[in-house]
Tab-separated table of C-alpha atoms and ligand atoms in Angstrom:
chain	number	residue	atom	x	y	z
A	533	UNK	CA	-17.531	29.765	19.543
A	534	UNK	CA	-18.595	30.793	16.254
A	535	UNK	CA	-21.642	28.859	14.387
A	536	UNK	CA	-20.437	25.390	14.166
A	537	UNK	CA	-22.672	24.980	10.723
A	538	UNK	CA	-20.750	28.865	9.564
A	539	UNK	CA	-17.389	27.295	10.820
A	540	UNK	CA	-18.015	23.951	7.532
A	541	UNK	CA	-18.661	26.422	5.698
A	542	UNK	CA	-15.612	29.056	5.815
A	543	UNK	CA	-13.488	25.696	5.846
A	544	UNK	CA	-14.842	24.477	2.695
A	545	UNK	CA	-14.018	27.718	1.042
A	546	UNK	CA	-11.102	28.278	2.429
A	547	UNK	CA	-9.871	24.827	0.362
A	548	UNK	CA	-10.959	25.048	-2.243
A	549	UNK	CA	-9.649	28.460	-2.686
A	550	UNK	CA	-6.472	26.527	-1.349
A	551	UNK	CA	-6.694	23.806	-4.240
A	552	UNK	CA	-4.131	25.525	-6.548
A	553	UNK	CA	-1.559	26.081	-4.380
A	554	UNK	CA	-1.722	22.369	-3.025
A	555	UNK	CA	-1.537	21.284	-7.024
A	556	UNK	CA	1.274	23.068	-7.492
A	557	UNK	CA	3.003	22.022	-4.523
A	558	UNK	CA	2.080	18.222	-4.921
A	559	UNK	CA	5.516	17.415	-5.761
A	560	UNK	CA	7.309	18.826	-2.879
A	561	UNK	CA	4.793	17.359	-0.330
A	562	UNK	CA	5.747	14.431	-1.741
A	563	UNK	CA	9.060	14.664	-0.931
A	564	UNK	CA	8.687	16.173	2.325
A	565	UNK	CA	6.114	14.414	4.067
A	566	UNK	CA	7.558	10.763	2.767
A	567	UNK	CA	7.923	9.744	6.582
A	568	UNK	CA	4.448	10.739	7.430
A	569	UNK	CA	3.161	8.997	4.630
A	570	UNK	CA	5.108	5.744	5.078
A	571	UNK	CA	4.457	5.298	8.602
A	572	UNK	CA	0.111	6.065	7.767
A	573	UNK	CA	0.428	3.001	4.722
A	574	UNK	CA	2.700	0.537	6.680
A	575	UNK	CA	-0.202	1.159	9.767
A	576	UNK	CA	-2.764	0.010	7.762
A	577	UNK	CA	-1.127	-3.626	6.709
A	578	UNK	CA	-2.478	-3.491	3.630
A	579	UNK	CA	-3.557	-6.448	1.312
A	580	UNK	CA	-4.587	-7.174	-2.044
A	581	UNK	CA	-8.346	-7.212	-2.900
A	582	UNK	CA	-8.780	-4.669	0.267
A	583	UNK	CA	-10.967	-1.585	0.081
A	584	UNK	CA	-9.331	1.637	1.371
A	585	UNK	CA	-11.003	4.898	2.098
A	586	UNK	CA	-8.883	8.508	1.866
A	587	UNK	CA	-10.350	10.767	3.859
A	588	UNK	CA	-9.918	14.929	3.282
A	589	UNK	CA	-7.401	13.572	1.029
A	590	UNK	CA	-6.552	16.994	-0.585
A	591	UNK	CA	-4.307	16.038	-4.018
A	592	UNK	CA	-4.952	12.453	-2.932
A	593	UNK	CA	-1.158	11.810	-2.785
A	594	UNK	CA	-1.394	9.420	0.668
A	595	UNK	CA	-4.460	7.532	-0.200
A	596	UNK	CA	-2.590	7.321	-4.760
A	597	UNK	CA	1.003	6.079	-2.736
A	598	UNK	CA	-1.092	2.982	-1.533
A	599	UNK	CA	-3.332	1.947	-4.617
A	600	UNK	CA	-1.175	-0.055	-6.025
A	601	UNK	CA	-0.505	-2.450	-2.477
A	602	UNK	CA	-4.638	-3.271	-3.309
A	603	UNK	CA	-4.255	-4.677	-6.517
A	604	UNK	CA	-5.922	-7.137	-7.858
A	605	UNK	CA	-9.329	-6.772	-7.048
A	606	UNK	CA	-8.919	-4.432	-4.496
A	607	UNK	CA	-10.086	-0.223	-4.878
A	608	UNK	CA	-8.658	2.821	-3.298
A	609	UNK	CA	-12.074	5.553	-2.418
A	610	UNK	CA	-9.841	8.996	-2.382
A	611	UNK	CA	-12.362	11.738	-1.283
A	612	UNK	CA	-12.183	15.336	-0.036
A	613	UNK	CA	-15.145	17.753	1.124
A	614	UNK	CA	-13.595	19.724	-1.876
A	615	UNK	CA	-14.998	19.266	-4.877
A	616	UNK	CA	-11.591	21.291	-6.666
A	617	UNK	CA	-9.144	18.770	-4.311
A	618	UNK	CA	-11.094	15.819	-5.536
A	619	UNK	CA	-10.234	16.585	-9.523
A	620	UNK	CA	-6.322	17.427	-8.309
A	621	UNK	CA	-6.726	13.707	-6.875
A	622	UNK	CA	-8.259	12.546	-10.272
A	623	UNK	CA	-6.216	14.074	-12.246
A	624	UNK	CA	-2.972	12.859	-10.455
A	625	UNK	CA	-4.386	9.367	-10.422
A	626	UNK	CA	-4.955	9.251	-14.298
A	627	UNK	CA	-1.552	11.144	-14.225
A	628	UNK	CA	-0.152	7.588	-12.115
A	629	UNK	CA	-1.883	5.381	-14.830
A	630	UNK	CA	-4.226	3.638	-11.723
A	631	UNK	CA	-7.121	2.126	-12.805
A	632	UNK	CA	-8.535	0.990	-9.126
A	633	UNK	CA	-9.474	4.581	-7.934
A	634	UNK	CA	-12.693	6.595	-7.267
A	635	UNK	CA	-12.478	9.545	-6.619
A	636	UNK	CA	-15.044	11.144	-4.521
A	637	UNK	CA	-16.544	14.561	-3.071
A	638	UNK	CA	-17.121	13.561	0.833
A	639	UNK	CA	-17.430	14.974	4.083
A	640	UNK	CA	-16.118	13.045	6.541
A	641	UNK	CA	-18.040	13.888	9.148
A	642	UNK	CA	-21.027	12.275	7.557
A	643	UNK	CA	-19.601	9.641	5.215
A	644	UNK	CA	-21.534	8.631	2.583
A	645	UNK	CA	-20.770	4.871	2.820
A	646	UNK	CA	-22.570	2.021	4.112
A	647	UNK	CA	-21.566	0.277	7.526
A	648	UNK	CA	-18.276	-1.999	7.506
A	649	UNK	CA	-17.692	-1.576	3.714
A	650	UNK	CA	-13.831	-0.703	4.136
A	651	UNK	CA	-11.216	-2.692	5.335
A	652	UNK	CA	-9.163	0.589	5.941
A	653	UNK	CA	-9.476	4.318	6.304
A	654	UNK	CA	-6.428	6.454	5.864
A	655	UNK	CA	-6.214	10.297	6.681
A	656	UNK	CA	-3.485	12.476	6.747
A	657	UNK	CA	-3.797	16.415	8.273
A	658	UNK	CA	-7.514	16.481	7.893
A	659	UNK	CA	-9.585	15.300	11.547
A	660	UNK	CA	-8.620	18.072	13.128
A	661	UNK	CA	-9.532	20.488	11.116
A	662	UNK	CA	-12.881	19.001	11.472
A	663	UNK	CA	-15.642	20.773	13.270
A	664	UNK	CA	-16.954	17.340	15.391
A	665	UNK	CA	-14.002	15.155	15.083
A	666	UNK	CA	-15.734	13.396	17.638
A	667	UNK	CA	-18.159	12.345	15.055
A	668	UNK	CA	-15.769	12.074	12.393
A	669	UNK	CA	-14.072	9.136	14.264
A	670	UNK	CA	-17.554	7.782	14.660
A	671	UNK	CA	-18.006	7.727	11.161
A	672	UNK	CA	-14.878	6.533	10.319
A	673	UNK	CA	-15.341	3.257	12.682
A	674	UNK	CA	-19.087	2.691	11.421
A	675	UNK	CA	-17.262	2.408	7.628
A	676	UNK	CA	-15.336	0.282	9.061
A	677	UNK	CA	-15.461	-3.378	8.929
A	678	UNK	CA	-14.921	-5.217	12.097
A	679	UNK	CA	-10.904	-5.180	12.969
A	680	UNK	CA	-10.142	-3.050	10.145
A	681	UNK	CA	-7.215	-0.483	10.162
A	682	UNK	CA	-7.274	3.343	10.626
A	683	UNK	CA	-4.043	5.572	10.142
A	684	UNK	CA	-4.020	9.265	10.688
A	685	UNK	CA	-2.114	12.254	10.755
A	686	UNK	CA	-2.411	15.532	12.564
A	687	UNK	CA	0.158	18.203	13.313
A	688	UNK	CA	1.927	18.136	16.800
A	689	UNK	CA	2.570	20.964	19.749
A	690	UNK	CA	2.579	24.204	18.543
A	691	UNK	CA	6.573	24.291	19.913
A	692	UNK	CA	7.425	21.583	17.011
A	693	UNK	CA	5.336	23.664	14.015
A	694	UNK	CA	7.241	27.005	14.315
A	695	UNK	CA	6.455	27.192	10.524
A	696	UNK	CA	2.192	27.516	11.385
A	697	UNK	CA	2.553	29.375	14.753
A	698	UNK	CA	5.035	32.301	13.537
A	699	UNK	CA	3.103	33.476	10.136
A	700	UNK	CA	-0.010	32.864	12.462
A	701	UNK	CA	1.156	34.755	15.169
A	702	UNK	CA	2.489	37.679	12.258
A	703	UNK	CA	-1.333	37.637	10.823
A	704	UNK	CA	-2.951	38.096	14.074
A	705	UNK	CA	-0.575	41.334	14.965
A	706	UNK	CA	-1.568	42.896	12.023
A	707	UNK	CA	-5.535	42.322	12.401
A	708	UNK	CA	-5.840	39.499	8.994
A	709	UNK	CA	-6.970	36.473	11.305
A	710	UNK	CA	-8.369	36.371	14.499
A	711	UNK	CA	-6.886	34.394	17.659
A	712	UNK	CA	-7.947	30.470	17.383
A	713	UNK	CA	-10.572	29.094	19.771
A	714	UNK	CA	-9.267	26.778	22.074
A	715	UNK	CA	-12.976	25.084	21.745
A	716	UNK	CA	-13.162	24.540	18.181
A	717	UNK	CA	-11.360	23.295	14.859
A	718	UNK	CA	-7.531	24.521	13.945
A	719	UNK	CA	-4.285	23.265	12.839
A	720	UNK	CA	-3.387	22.356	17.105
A	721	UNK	CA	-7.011	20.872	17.745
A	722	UNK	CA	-5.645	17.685	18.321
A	723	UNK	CA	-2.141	18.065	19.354
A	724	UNK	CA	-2.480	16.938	22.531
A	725	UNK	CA	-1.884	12.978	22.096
A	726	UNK	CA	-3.839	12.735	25.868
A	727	UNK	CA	-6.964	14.362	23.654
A	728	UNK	CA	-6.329	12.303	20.191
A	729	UNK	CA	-6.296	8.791	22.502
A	730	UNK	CA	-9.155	9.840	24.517
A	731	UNK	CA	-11.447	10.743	20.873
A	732	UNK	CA	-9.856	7.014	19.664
A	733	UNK	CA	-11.046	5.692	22.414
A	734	UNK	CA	-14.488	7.141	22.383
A	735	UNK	CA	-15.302	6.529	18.927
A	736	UNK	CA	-14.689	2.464	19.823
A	737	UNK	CA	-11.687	1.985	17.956
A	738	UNK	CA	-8.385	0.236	19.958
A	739	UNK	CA	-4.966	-0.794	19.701
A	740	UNK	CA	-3.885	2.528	19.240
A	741	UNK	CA	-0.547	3.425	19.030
A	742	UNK	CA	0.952	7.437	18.945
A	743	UNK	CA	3.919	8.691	17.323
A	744	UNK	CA	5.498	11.681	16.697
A	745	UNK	CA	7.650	12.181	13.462
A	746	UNK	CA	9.511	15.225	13.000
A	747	UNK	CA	10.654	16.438	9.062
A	748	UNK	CA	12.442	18.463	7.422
A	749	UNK	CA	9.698	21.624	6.437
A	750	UNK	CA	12.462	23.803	5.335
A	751	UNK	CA	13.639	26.059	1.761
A	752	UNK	CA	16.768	27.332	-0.308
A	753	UNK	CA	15.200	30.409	0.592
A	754	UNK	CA	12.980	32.119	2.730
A	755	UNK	CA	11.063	34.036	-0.387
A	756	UNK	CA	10.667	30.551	-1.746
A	757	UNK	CA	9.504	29.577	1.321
A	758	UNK	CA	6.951	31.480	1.940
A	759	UNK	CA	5.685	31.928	-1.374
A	760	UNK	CA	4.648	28.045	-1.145
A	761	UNK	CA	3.153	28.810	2.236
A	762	UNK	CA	0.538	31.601	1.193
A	763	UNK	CA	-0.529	29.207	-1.764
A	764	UNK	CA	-1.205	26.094	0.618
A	765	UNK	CA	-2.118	27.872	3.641
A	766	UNK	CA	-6.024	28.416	3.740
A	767	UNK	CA	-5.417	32.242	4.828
A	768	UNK	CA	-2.728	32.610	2.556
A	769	UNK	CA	-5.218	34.492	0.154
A	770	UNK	CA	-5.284	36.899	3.298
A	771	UNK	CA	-1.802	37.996	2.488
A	772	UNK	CA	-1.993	37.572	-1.257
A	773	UNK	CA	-4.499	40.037	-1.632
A	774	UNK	CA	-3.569	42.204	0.999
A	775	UNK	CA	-1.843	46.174	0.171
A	776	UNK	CA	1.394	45.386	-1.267
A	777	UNK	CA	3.258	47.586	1.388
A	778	UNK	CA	1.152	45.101	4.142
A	779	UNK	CA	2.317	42.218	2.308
A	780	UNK	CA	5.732	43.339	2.278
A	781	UNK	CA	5.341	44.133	6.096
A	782	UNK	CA	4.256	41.133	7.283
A	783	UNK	CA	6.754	39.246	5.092
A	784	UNK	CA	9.534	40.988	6.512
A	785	UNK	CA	8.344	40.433	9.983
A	786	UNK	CA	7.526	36.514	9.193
A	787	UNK	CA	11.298	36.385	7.917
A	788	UNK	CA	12.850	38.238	11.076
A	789	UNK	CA	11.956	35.615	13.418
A	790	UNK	CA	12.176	32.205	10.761
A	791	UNK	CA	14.849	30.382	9.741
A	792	UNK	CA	13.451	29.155	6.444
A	793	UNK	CA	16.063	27.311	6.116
A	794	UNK	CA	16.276	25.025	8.908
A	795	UNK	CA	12.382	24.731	9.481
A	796	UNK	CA	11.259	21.349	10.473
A	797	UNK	CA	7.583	20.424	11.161
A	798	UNK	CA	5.750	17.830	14.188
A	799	UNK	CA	3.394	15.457	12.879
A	800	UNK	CA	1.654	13.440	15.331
A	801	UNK	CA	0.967	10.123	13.760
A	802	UNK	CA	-1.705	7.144	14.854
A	803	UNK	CA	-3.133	3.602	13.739
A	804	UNK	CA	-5.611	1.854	15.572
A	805	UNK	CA	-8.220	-1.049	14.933
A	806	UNK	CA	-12.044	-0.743	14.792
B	2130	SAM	C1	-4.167	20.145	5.233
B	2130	SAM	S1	-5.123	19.563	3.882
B	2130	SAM	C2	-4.497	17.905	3.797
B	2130	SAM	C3	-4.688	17.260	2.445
B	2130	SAM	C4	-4.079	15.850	2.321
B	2130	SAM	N1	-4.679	14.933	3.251
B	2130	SAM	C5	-2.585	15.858	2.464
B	2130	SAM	O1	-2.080	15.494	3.523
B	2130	SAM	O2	-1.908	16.253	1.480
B	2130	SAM	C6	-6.692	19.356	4.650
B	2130	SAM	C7	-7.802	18.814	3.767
B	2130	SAM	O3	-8.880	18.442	4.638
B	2130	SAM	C8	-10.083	18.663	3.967
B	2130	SAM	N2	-11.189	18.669	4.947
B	2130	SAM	C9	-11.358	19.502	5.993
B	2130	SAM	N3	-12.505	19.210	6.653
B	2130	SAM	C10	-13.063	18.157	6.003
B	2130	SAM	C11	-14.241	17.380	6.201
B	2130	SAM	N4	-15.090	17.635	7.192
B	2130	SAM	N5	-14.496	16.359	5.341
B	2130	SAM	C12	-13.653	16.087	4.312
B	2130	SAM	N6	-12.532	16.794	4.067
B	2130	SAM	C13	-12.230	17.805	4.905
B	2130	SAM	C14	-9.837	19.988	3.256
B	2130	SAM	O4	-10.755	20.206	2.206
B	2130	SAM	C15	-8.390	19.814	2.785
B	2130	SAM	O5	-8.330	19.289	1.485
């Protein structure tokens, strides 16, 4: 495994290198990831006056969806390790007219907060991408007040996520990313719902309940397709900047065994109580 301290560090670049891409795309992700999102802020039984914390919130669109269930008196804390996602997430805020949002640059494996001063903590596609999401749980339940809510989101079984294990799989064949380690952070870190329990579990928090919720990840088109995937993914920049022969290669080869059109994706989704 490679240097876990190397490993924060390639991440953090990799997103905010990422950052445009997920502006631009903000919109669609909306759209598409509605069910995901719904199921995350119905979890957390929100109330007026609560505090909620967004973790690795990326544009903040989750975390900005909820803001409004707080008021009066009550705050949304929308925070990314990216300094670039956290101004997409301020800008889109002051873009939404919402006046009961900080936004802030944290990592969630350390969180910058003081012990049970949340009522709820809300992350979607973020823990495992997490070097120690271990201690990123830990974290999460020492923010937490006693009883308080957590809802999160990672992505299912490689089987269900066609659309991350094909390009993936197309990268690796022609040399632009290496295998992923079984050991350490990635898309399928915490796939397994047996593993995602077990880390619940450990970091104190209960009444967990897992889902899975399939939707529709699919395009008119594959160009159009896959022109939104190289500007989200984090190794889309791999391809972008590639030979254009080699980006027309791997393209083609991405396209031969996709149908962009009838892509769906596998989100594993949980809530639990600290
Ligand atoms: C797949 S994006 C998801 C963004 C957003 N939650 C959404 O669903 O639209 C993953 C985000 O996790 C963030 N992230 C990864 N590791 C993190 C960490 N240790 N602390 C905080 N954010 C992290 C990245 O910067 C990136 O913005």
């Amino acid at each position: 495994m490679s240097d876990p301290d190397e490993q924060r560090r390639s991440c953090l670049a990799q997103w905010d290198a990422a950052s445009a891409g997920w502006g631009e795309s903000q919109a669609w992700l909306r759209e598409r990831a509605a069910p995901v999102s719904r199921w995350l802020i119905d979890s957390l039984e929100l109330a007026p006056g609560q505090r909620l914390l967004e973790l690795a919130a990326g544009p903040g669109e989750t975390g900005l969806m909820a803001a409004r269930l707080l008021a009066p008196g009550g705050a949304l804390i929308s925070s990314d390790q990216s300094a670039a996602m956290v101004e997409l997430a301020r800008a889109r805020a002051a873009e939404l007219g919402l006046d009961n949002v900080e936004c802030r640059v944290i990592n969630a494996e350390s969180i910058a907060l003081p012990v049970a001063s949340v009522d709820a903590v809300l992350c979607r596609w973020g823990y495992m991408l997490m070097v120690d999401p271990g201690a990123a749980l830990g974290e999460t339940r020492r923010v937490l007040r006693s009883a308080g809510r957590l809802a999160l989101a990672v992505w299912g079984s490689p089987q269900g996520n066609a659309w991350l294990t094909v390009p993936n799989g197309v990268l690796e064949e022609f040399g632009l990313i290496k295998p992923p380690d079984p050991e350490g952070p990635g898309v399928f870190a915490l796939s397994d719902p047996v593993r995602l329990r077990r880390l619940l579990e450990d970091a104190g928090f209960t009444e967990i309940a897992i889902e899975s919720v399939e939707l529709d990840w699919g395009a008119a088109s594959f160009g159009e397709w896959w022109e939104r995937h190289l500007a989200m993914s984090p190794s889309g920049a791999l391809v972008r900047e590639a030979a254009p022969d080699l980006a027309r290669r791997i393209a083609a080869e991405v396209a031969k065994r996709l149908d962009a059109k009838h892509l769906t994706a596998t989100s594993l989704v949980a809530a639990a109580s600290a």
